[in-house]
Short mmCIF file of C-alpha atoms and ligand atoms in Angstrom, two decimals:
data_model
loop_
_atom_site.label_atom_id
_atom_site.label_comp_id
_atom_site.label_asym_id
_atom_site.label_seq_id
_atom_site.Cartn_x
_atom_site.Cartn_y
_atom_site.Cartn_z
CA MET S 1 41.04 -44.20 152.53
CA ALA S 2 40.44 -42.23 155.71
CA ALA S 3 43.29 -41.53 158.06
CA THR S 4 43.84 -44.46 160.38
CA ARG S 5 45.01 -42.16 163.15
CA LEU S 6 43.13 -39.43 164.90
CA LEU S 7 44.32 -36.88 167.41
CA ILE S 8 41.91 -34.91 169.57
CA THR S 9 43.52 -32.03 171.41
CA ASN S 10 42.36 -29.36 173.82
CA ALA S 11 39.56 -31.48 175.30
CA HIS S 12 38.31 -32.10 178.83
CA PRO S 13 38.04 -35.89 179.19
CA LEU S 14 34.98 -37.24 180.97
CA GLU S 15 35.58 -40.76 182.27
CA PRO S 16 32.15 -42.01 183.35
CA GLU S 17 33.36 -44.46 185.97
CA SER S 18 35.09 -41.67 187.96
CA GLY S 19 32.33 -39.20 187.12
CA GLU S 20 34.76 -36.27 186.92
CA LEU S 21 35.78 -33.90 184.20
CA GLY S 22 39.56 -34.02 183.70
CA ASP S 23 42.07 -31.27 182.90
CA VAL S 24 42.60 -30.28 179.28
CA SER S 25 44.14 -33.29 177.51
CA TRP S 26 44.91 -34.87 174.17
CA LEU S 27 43.75 -38.28 173.04
CA GLU S 28 45.34 -40.31 170.27
CA VAL S 29 43.53 -42.99 168.29
CA ALA S 30 45.14 -45.68 166.15
CA ASP S 31 43.53 -48.66 164.41
CA GLY S 32 40.15 -47.89 165.87
CA ARG S 33 41.34 -47.94 169.47
CA ILE S 34 42.35 -45.34 172.01
CA ALA S 35 46.15 -45.51 171.80
CA ALA S 36 47.32 -42.87 174.27
CA THR S 37 46.12 -39.92 176.31
CA GLY S 38 47.91 -37.20 178.21
CA THR S 39 47.86 -33.70 179.61
CA GLY S 40 51.31 -32.59 178.43
CA PRO S 41 52.41 -31.62 174.91
CA ALA S 42 50.40 -33.49 172.25
CA PRO S 43 52.10 -35.89 169.79
CA ALA S 44 53.24 -34.36 166.49
CA ILE S 45 50.63 -34.08 163.73
CA SER S 46 51.50 -35.62 160.36
CA ASP S 47 49.60 -36.16 157.08
CA GLU S 48 48.30 -39.55 158.21
CA VAL S 49 46.74 -38.04 161.30
CA ARG S 50 43.36 -36.40 161.33
CA HIS S 51 43.38 -33.63 163.92
CA ILE S 52 40.41 -32.31 165.88
CA ASP S 53 41.04 -29.27 168.07
CA ALA S 54 38.20 -29.60 170.58
CA GLY S 55 38.61 -26.00 171.72
CA GLY S 56 37.98 -26.84 175.36
CA ALA S 57 34.95 -29.06 174.69
CA THR S 58 34.27 -32.33 176.51
CA VAL S 59 35.30 -35.70 175.12
CA LEU S 60 33.42 -38.68 176.49
CA PRO S 61 32.81 -42.29 175.44
CA GLY S 62 30.04 -42.85 172.88
CA LEU S 63 26.66 -43.62 174.38
CA VAL S 64 24.95 -47.00 174.64
CA ASP S 65 21.20 -47.47 174.30
CA ALA S 66 20.50 -50.96 175.61
CA HIS S 67 16.86 -51.15 174.56
CA VAL S 68 16.14 -50.38 170.92
CA HIS S 69 14.14 -51.98 168.11
CA ILE S 70 15.66 -50.67 164.89
CA LEU S 71 13.24 -52.83 162.88
CA LEU S 72 10.12 -51.27 164.39
CA THR S 73 9.91 -48.17 162.22
CA SER S 74 6.10 -48.07 162.16
CA PHE S 75 3.42 -48.14 164.83
CA ASP S 76 1.06 -49.93 162.49
CA PRO S 77 1.62 -53.71 162.40
CA LYS S 78 -0.57 -54.00 159.29
CA GLU S 79 1.54 -51.49 157.42
CA ALA S 80 4.76 -53.20 158.52
CA ALA S 81 3.38 -56.62 157.51
CA SER S 82 2.94 -55.33 153.96
CA TRP S 83 6.65 -54.50 153.59
CA THR S 84 9.14 -56.78 151.91
CA PRO S 85 12.03 -57.94 154.13
CA GLY S 86 14.41 -55.81 152.07
CA TYR S 87 12.38 -52.65 152.48
CA ALA S 88 11.96 -53.26 156.22
CA THR S 89 15.73 -53.75 156.54
CA VAL S 90 16.58 -50.56 154.64
CA ARG S 91 14.26 -48.62 156.92
CA ALA S 92 15.83 -50.27 159.99
CA LEU S 93 19.35 -49.35 158.89
CA ARG S 94 18.32 -45.75 158.29
CA GLU S 95 17.03 -45.65 161.85
CA ALA S 96 20.32 -47.11 163.05
CA GLU S 97 22.19 -44.30 161.29
CA ARG S 98 20.05 -41.68 163.00
CA MET S 99 20.88 -43.31 166.36
CA LEU S 100 24.59 -43.04 165.67
CA ARG S 101 24.25 -39.38 164.72
CA ARG S 102 22.53 -38.75 168.06
CA GLY S 103 25.65 -40.06 169.80
CA PHE S 104 24.81 -43.74 170.35
CA THR S 105 27.86 -45.63 169.16
CA THR S 106 26.49 -48.95 170.47
CA VAL S 107 22.91 -50.14 170.66
CA ARG S 108 21.50 -53.37 171.99
CA ASP S 109 18.51 -54.47 169.95
CA VAL S 110 16.06 -56.49 172.02
CA GLY S 111 13.70 -57.69 169.32
CA GLY S 112 13.92 -57.58 165.55
CA ALA S 113 17.47 -56.85 164.44
CA ASP S 114 19.36 -59.73 162.91
CA TYR S 115 22.78 -60.86 161.78
CA GLY S 116 22.42 -59.34 158.32
CA MET S 117 21.79 -55.87 159.69
CA ALA S 118 24.81 -56.07 161.99
CA GLN S 119 26.89 -57.39 159.10
CA ALA S 120 25.85 -54.52 156.82
CA ILE S 121 27.00 -52.03 159.45
CA ASP S 122 30.22 -53.92 160.22
CA GLU S 123 31.12 -54.02 156.53
CA GLY S 124 30.42 -50.31 156.12
CA LEU S 125 27.51 -50.91 153.72
CA ALA S 126 25.37 -48.96 156.15
CA VAL S 127 26.34 -46.32 158.70
CA GLY S 128 25.27 -47.20 162.21
CA PRO S 129 26.24 -47.98 165.79
CA ARG S 130 27.77 -51.25 166.91
CA LEU S 131 24.68 -53.42 166.75
CA VAL S 132 24.40 -55.99 169.54
CA PHE S 133 21.34 -58.03 168.61
CA GLY S 134 19.27 -60.81 170.14
CA GLY S 135 17.30 -61.84 167.08
CA LYS S 136 13.63 -62.41 167.72
CA ALA S 137 12.16 -62.26 171.20
CA LEU S 138 10.39 -65.38 172.45
CA SER S 139 6.67 -65.07 173.11
CA GLN S 140 4.09 -67.60 174.21
CA THR S 141 0.91 -67.96 172.17
CA GLY S 142 -1.23 -64.94 172.96
CA GLY S 143 1.73 -63.22 174.59
CA HIS S 144 3.27 -59.79 174.05
CA GLY S 145 4.93 -60.93 170.82
CA ASP S 146 1.87 -62.63 169.33
CA ILE S 147 0.23 -59.73 167.55
CA ARG S 148 -2.36 -61.66 165.54
CA PRO S 149 -5.74 -59.92 165.69
CA LEU S 150 -8.35 -61.70 167.81
CA GLY S 151 -10.19 -62.85 164.70
CA ASP S 152 -7.09 -64.44 163.21
CA ASP S 153 -7.21 -68.23 163.58
CA THR S 154 -4.19 -69.03 161.42
CA GLU S 155 -0.88 -70.34 162.75
CA PRO S 156 1.66 -67.75 163.94
CA CYS S 157 3.78 -66.69 160.99
CA CYS S 158 6.69 -66.93 159.83
CA GLN S 159 10.27 -67.43 160.94
CA SER S 160 11.66 -66.27 157.60
CA ARG S 161 10.11 -62.79 157.81
CA PRO S 162 11.69 -59.96 159.77
CA SER S 163 9.73 -59.47 162.96
CA PHE S 164 10.10 -58.45 166.57
CA ALA S 165 9.21 -61.81 168.08
CA ARG S 166 8.52 -65.49 167.45
CA VAL S 167 6.07 -67.77 169.21
CA ALA S 168 7.38 -70.77 171.17
CA ASP S 169 5.26 -72.74 173.66
CA GLY S 170 6.51 -75.39 176.05
CA VAL S 171 9.98 -76.33 177.26
CA ASP S 172 11.04 -78.14 174.10
CA ALA S 173 9.92 -75.36 171.77
CA VAL S 174 11.58 -72.71 173.94
CA ARG S 175 14.84 -74.69 173.92
CA SER S 176 14.69 -75.11 170.18
CA ALA S 177 13.87 -71.44 169.54
CA ALA S 178 16.67 -70.33 171.88
CA ARG S 179 19.16 -72.59 170.12
CA ASP S 180 17.98 -71.26 166.77
CA GLU S 181 18.48 -67.62 167.81
CA PHE S 182 21.95 -68.40 169.19
CA ARG S 183 22.74 -70.27 165.96
CA LYS S 184 21.89 -67.04 164.12
CA GLY S 185 24.33 -65.04 166.23
CA ALA S 186 22.15 -63.67 169.03
CA ALA S 187 24.22 -62.08 171.79
CA HIS S 188 21.40 -62.58 174.29
CA LEU S 189 17.93 -64.07 174.39
CA LYS S 190 14.90 -61.88 174.98
CA MET S 191 11.83 -63.42 176.58
CA LEU S 192 8.47 -61.74 176.84
CA ILE S 193 7.13 -62.78 180.23
CA SER S 194 4.34 -60.29 180.78
CA GLY S 195 1.79 -58.35 178.80
CA GLY S 196 2.86 -55.16 177.12
CA VAL S 197 1.72 -51.81 175.90
CA ALA S 198 2.27 -52.39 172.20
CA SER S 199 0.36 -55.70 172.22
CA PRO S 200 -3.29 -54.68 172.41
CA HIS S 201 -4.77 -57.96 173.67
CA ASP S 202 -2.90 -58.70 176.93
CA GLU S 203 -2.81 -57.11 180.39
CA VAL S 204 0.48 -55.66 181.66
CA SER S 205 0.15 -57.53 184.96
CA ALA S 206 -0.57 -60.83 183.20
CA VAL S 207 2.12 -63.46 183.61
CA GLN S 208 3.41 -65.17 180.48
CA TYR S 209 5.50 -68.33 180.34
CA THR S 210 5.97 -70.84 183.17
CA ASP S 211 8.96 -71.22 185.49
CA GLU S 212 9.95 -74.36 183.55
CA GLU S 213 10.01 -72.49 180.24
CA ILE S 214 12.06 -69.60 181.66
CA HIS S 215 14.45 -72.10 183.27
CA ALA S 216 14.88 -73.84 179.94
CA ALA S 217 15.76 -70.55 178.24
CA VAL S 218 18.24 -69.63 180.99
CA THR S 219 19.91 -73.04 180.71
CA GLU S 220 20.25 -72.68 176.94
CA ALA S 221 21.64 -69.17 177.30
CA GLU S 222 24.16 -70.24 179.93
CA ASN S 223 25.18 -73.21 177.78
CA HIS S 224 25.96 -70.71 175.02
CA ASN S 225 27.74 -68.31 177.41
CA ARG S 226 24.95 -65.81 176.81
CA TYR S 227 22.14 -64.53 179.00
CA VAL S 228 18.39 -64.04 179.11
CA THR S 229 16.72 -60.67 179.43
CA VAL S 230 13.00 -60.35 180.04
CA HIS S 231 10.32 -57.87 179.12
CA ALA S 232 8.19 -57.43 182.23
CA TYR S 233 6.48 -54.79 184.33
CA HIS S 234 5.02 -56.52 187.34
CA PRO S 235 6.77 -58.28 190.25
CA ARG S 236 4.54 -61.28 189.59
CA GLY S 237 6.57 -61.92 186.45
CA VAL S 238 9.83 -60.13 187.20
CA ASN S 239 10.58 -61.86 190.50
CA ARG S 240 9.94 -65.35 189.11
CA ALA S 241 12.26 -64.61 186.23
CA LEU S 242 15.03 -63.35 188.51
CA ARG S 243 14.73 -66.48 190.65
CA ALA S 244 15.03 -68.53 187.46
CA GLY S 245 18.37 -66.86 186.71
CA VAL S 246 17.67 -64.15 184.14
CA ARG S 247 20.38 -61.50 184.09
CA CYS S 248 18.44 -58.47 182.95
CA VAL S 249 14.96 -56.98 183.27
CA GLU S 250 13.51 -54.55 180.72
CA HIS S 251 11.02 -51.88 181.89
CA GLY S 252 10.26 -53.06 185.47
CA ASN S 253 7.86 -50.17 186.00
CA LEU S 254 5.88 -51.83 188.80
CA ILE S 255 8.69 -53.57 190.72
CA ASP S 256 8.60 -54.08 194.49
CA ASP S 257 11.18 -54.39 197.31
CA GLU S 258 11.61 -58.10 196.61
CA THR S 259 12.51 -57.28 192.98
CA ILE S 260 15.19 -54.88 194.17
CA ARG S 261 16.53 -57.46 196.63
CA LEU S 262 16.73 -60.09 193.87
CA LEU S 263 18.36 -57.68 191.40
CA LEU S 264 21.06 -56.87 193.96
CA GLU S 265 21.54 -60.47 195.10
CA ASN S 266 21.98 -61.68 191.49
CA ASP S 267 24.03 -58.64 190.37
CA ALA S 268 21.38 -58.40 187.65
CA PHE S 269 20.59 -55.35 185.52
CA LEU S 270 17.49 -53.20 185.16
CA VAL S 271 16.77 -51.25 181.97
CA PRO S 272 13.99 -48.77 182.69
CA THR S 273 12.53 -47.17 179.58
CA LEU S 274 10.76 -44.05 180.83
CA VAL S 275 10.84 -42.15 177.58
CA THR S 276 8.71 -44.61 175.66
CA TYR S 277 5.77 -44.10 178.07
CA ASP S 278 6.33 -40.38 178.15
CA GLN S 279 6.30 -40.18 174.36
CA MET S 280 3.38 -42.55 173.93
CA ALA S 281 1.36 -40.56 176.46
CA GLN S 282 2.10 -37.36 174.56
CA PHE S 283 2.04 -38.44 170.95
CA GLY S 284 0.89 -42.08 170.76
CA ARG S 285 -2.57 -41.35 169.44
CA ARG S 286 -1.34 -38.98 166.78
CA ALA S 287 1.39 -41.42 165.76
CA GLY S 288 -1.21 -44.10 165.02
CA MET S 289 -1.08 -46.16 168.21
CA PRO S 290 -4.10 -48.47 168.71
CA GLU S 291 -6.58 -47.24 171.33
CA ALA S 292 -6.18 -50.33 173.55
CA SER S 293 -2.43 -49.72 173.77
CA TYR S 294 -2.89 -46.05 174.49
CA ARG S 295 -5.04 -46.82 177.54
CA LYS S 296 -2.36 -49.08 179.01
CA VAL S 297 0.28 -46.37 178.84
CA ALA S 298 -1.14 -44.36 181.73
CA ALA S 299 -0.90 -47.30 184.16
CA VAL S 300 2.80 -47.96 183.63
CA HIS S 301 3.81 -44.35 182.96
CA GLU S 302 2.97 -43.16 186.47
CA ALA S 303 4.90 -45.86 188.30
CA ALA S 304 8.03 -45.77 186.16
CA LEU S 305 9.82 -42.83 187.78
CA SER S 306 9.31 -43.91 191.40
CA SER S 307 10.47 -47.45 190.56
CA LEU S 308 13.61 -46.01 189.01
CA GLU S 309 14.21 -43.84 192.04
CA ARG S 310 13.92 -46.78 194.45
CA ALA S 311 16.22 -48.93 192.33
CA HIS S 312 18.75 -46.11 192.08
CA ARG S 313 18.76 -45.50 195.86
CA ALA S 314 19.28 -49.21 196.48
CA GLY S 315 22.29 -49.34 194.13
CA VAL S 316 20.83 -51.57 191.41
CA ASN S 317 22.80 -51.84 188.13
CA LEU S 318 20.82 -49.42 185.96
CA VAL S 319 21.24 -49.22 182.20
CA TYR S 320 19.99 -46.66 179.67
CA GLY S 321 17.14 -47.78 177.42
CA SER S 322 14.66 -45.94 175.23
CA ASP S 323 12.39 -48.61 173.64
CA LEU S 324 10.87 -46.15 171.17
CA ILE S 325 9.15 -47.35 168.03
CA GLY S 326 8.10 -45.70 164.81
CA PRO S 327 8.39 -41.93 164.53
CA LEU S 328 8.88 -41.60 168.31
CA GLN S 329 12.48 -42.84 167.96
CA ALA S 330 13.46 -39.20 167.45
CA ALA S 331 13.10 -38.76 171.24
CA GLN S 332 15.80 -41.34 171.99
CA LEU S 333 17.89 -38.86 174.01
CA SER S 334 15.03 -37.61 176.19
CA GLU S 335 15.52 -40.52 178.58
CA PHE S 336 18.45 -38.47 179.96
CA THR S 337 16.25 -35.57 181.06
CA LEU S 338 13.51 -37.81 182.47
CA ARG S 339 15.97 -39.74 184.64
CA ALA S 340 17.55 -36.49 185.83
CA GLU S 341 14.45 -35.95 187.97
CA VAL S 342 15.64 -38.72 190.31
CA GLN S 343 19.30 -39.42 189.47
CA PRO S 344 22.52 -37.36 189.45
CA ALA S 345 24.02 -36.75 186.01
CA ALA S 346 27.10 -38.92 186.67
CA ASP S 347 24.91 -41.93 187.47
CA ILE S 348 22.79 -41.48 184.36
CA LEU S 349 25.92 -41.18 182.27
CA ARG S 350 27.31 -44.42 183.73
CA SER S 351 24.04 -46.15 182.86
CA ALA S 352 24.63 -45.17 179.22
CA THR S 353 28.35 -46.06 179.20
CA SER S 354 30.25 -48.14 181.73
CA THR S 355 27.32 -50.01 183.33
CA ALA S 356 25.85 -50.70 179.89
CA ALA S 357 29.25 -52.04 178.82
CA ARG S 358 29.16 -54.50 181.73
CA LEU S 359 25.70 -55.70 180.74
CA LEU S 360 26.91 -56.25 177.18
CA GLY S 361 30.03 -58.10 178.32
CA MET S 362 32.13 -55.28 176.81
CA ALA S 363 33.58 -53.69 179.95
CA GLY S 364 36.85 -51.96 179.13
CA GLN S 365 36.02 -52.13 175.40
CA ILE S 366 33.31 -49.47 175.24
CA GLY S 367 31.94 -46.91 177.68
CA THR S 368 35.41 -45.79 178.77
CA LEU S 369 38.28 -43.54 177.62
CA ALA S 370 40.85 -46.09 178.80
CA VAL S 371 43.78 -46.87 176.52
CA GLY S 372 42.95 -50.01 174.54
CA ALA S 373 39.20 -49.37 174.38
CA HIS S 374 37.37 -48.92 171.09
CA ALA S 375 37.68 -45.29 169.98
CA ASP S 376 33.94 -44.61 170.20
CA LEU S 377 33.89 -40.98 171.26
CA LEU S 378 31.74 -37.89 171.43
CA VAL S 379 33.01 -34.32 171.39
CA VAL S 380 30.39 -32.22 173.13
CA ASP S 381 30.13 -28.52 173.90
CA GLY S 382 29.39 -28.10 177.58
CA ASP S 383 29.71 -30.33 180.63
CA PRO S 384 27.19 -33.19 180.82
CA LEU S 385 27.96 -33.58 184.55
CA ALA S 386 26.78 -30.03 185.22
CA ASP S 387 23.84 -30.29 182.80
CA ILE S 388 23.00 -33.70 181.35
CA SER S 389 20.61 -32.08 178.87
CA VAL S 390 23.54 -30.99 176.66
CA LEU S 391 23.49 -34.60 175.43
CA THR S 392 19.89 -34.16 174.28
CA ARG S 393 20.74 -31.33 171.86
CA PRO S 394 23.02 -32.97 169.30
CA GLU S 395 22.16 -30.44 166.59
CA SER S 396 23.79 -27.64 168.62
CA ALA S 397 26.07 -29.34 171.18
CA LEU S 398 27.37 -32.55 169.59
CA ARG S 399 30.40 -31.51 167.55
CA HIS S 400 31.73 -34.92 166.56
CA VAL S 401 30.75 -38.57 166.74
CA VAL S 402 33.65 -40.99 166.39
CA LYS S 403 33.06 -44.72 165.99
CA ALA S 404 36.01 -47.12 165.88
CA GLY S 405 38.29 -44.14 165.25
CA GLN S 406 36.31 -42.91 162.25
CA VAL S 407 34.75 -39.47 162.40
CA ILE S 408 31.12 -39.87 161.30
ZN1 ZN Z 501 9.08 -54.64 176.21
ZN1 ZN Z 502 11.08 -53.11 173.65
#
């Protein structure tokens, strides 16, 4: 049995909300929570206490990646379709472990992860971040989540298999699918309301779903005290969805001033995912990405950074997301360096901690060093506020990952 208490001494605390590095402090953890902190003499160390002398390193809250797909461990849908559910799940949990070891102590899965995966991590059967999952994303027929080849005339298959999305058409079917995902423990509902890069047969500016269908999903989510987040690039889709009451927008590469106005007015969240386009542009072909998808990358890649910059300047709630699939997941931390082109380090850090916590309904629980919060902590050599890229070099700079008070 591991020690239930942990004491970190000689560390500079970095509280993201204030965006300042504090004086050398100690931090005490008990029962998985931050129990006390201080700058004076540290509490006595006994046998039940695990002690980490940080040697002047930085201690900050564990990171949150709010756009992952742990299930999508291959670029090739045909290969993935040949896997058994068990094999696909084992691969997904291995990916989750790698995420934790990069410093992500919480991830929000927006298509694919399910209750069983979260349960395996919670029970300690698998090592991984806190897994906040939304089950399967909702797609219309022929939408971003309907990956049947054009020659396939069979019905969309099959709710019992692990997959990223499920097809639901019409208000009644959307309601029923939403209720089913919430029944299975979804913390949010993901809706695919525009074309996408990974789906070879739709255009990114194409609108998917009607206002009535999005409204129905929002009503179901609100009835369950949950929320809807949408995959979309273009204001044609994004702005309709925001008017219908969705709380979060994924990607948003092509957004306009009206999108920004609606995001601010609704106190909604935007999760840009720059790194996925950057990686797909660099390595997509080699990693086995279909040619039709590869050609779409260029269009959304270019616009992503300037959209982020405009949203940042306007004060939109921005949250860290990577959206990498297959072997590209190794670049999960590179979103930090890409955003640093247009955002100060403190703002990027908040997007991966305190602002993400608000999106997840976990403010005060994660993304903070406050007493009472979950003891999800990183001990990092260097100062991420001076150079955010220290977070992208876990092999040399990340000394410890602590999740719920346990040193990983
Ligand atoms: Zn998406
Ligand atoms: Zn995604």
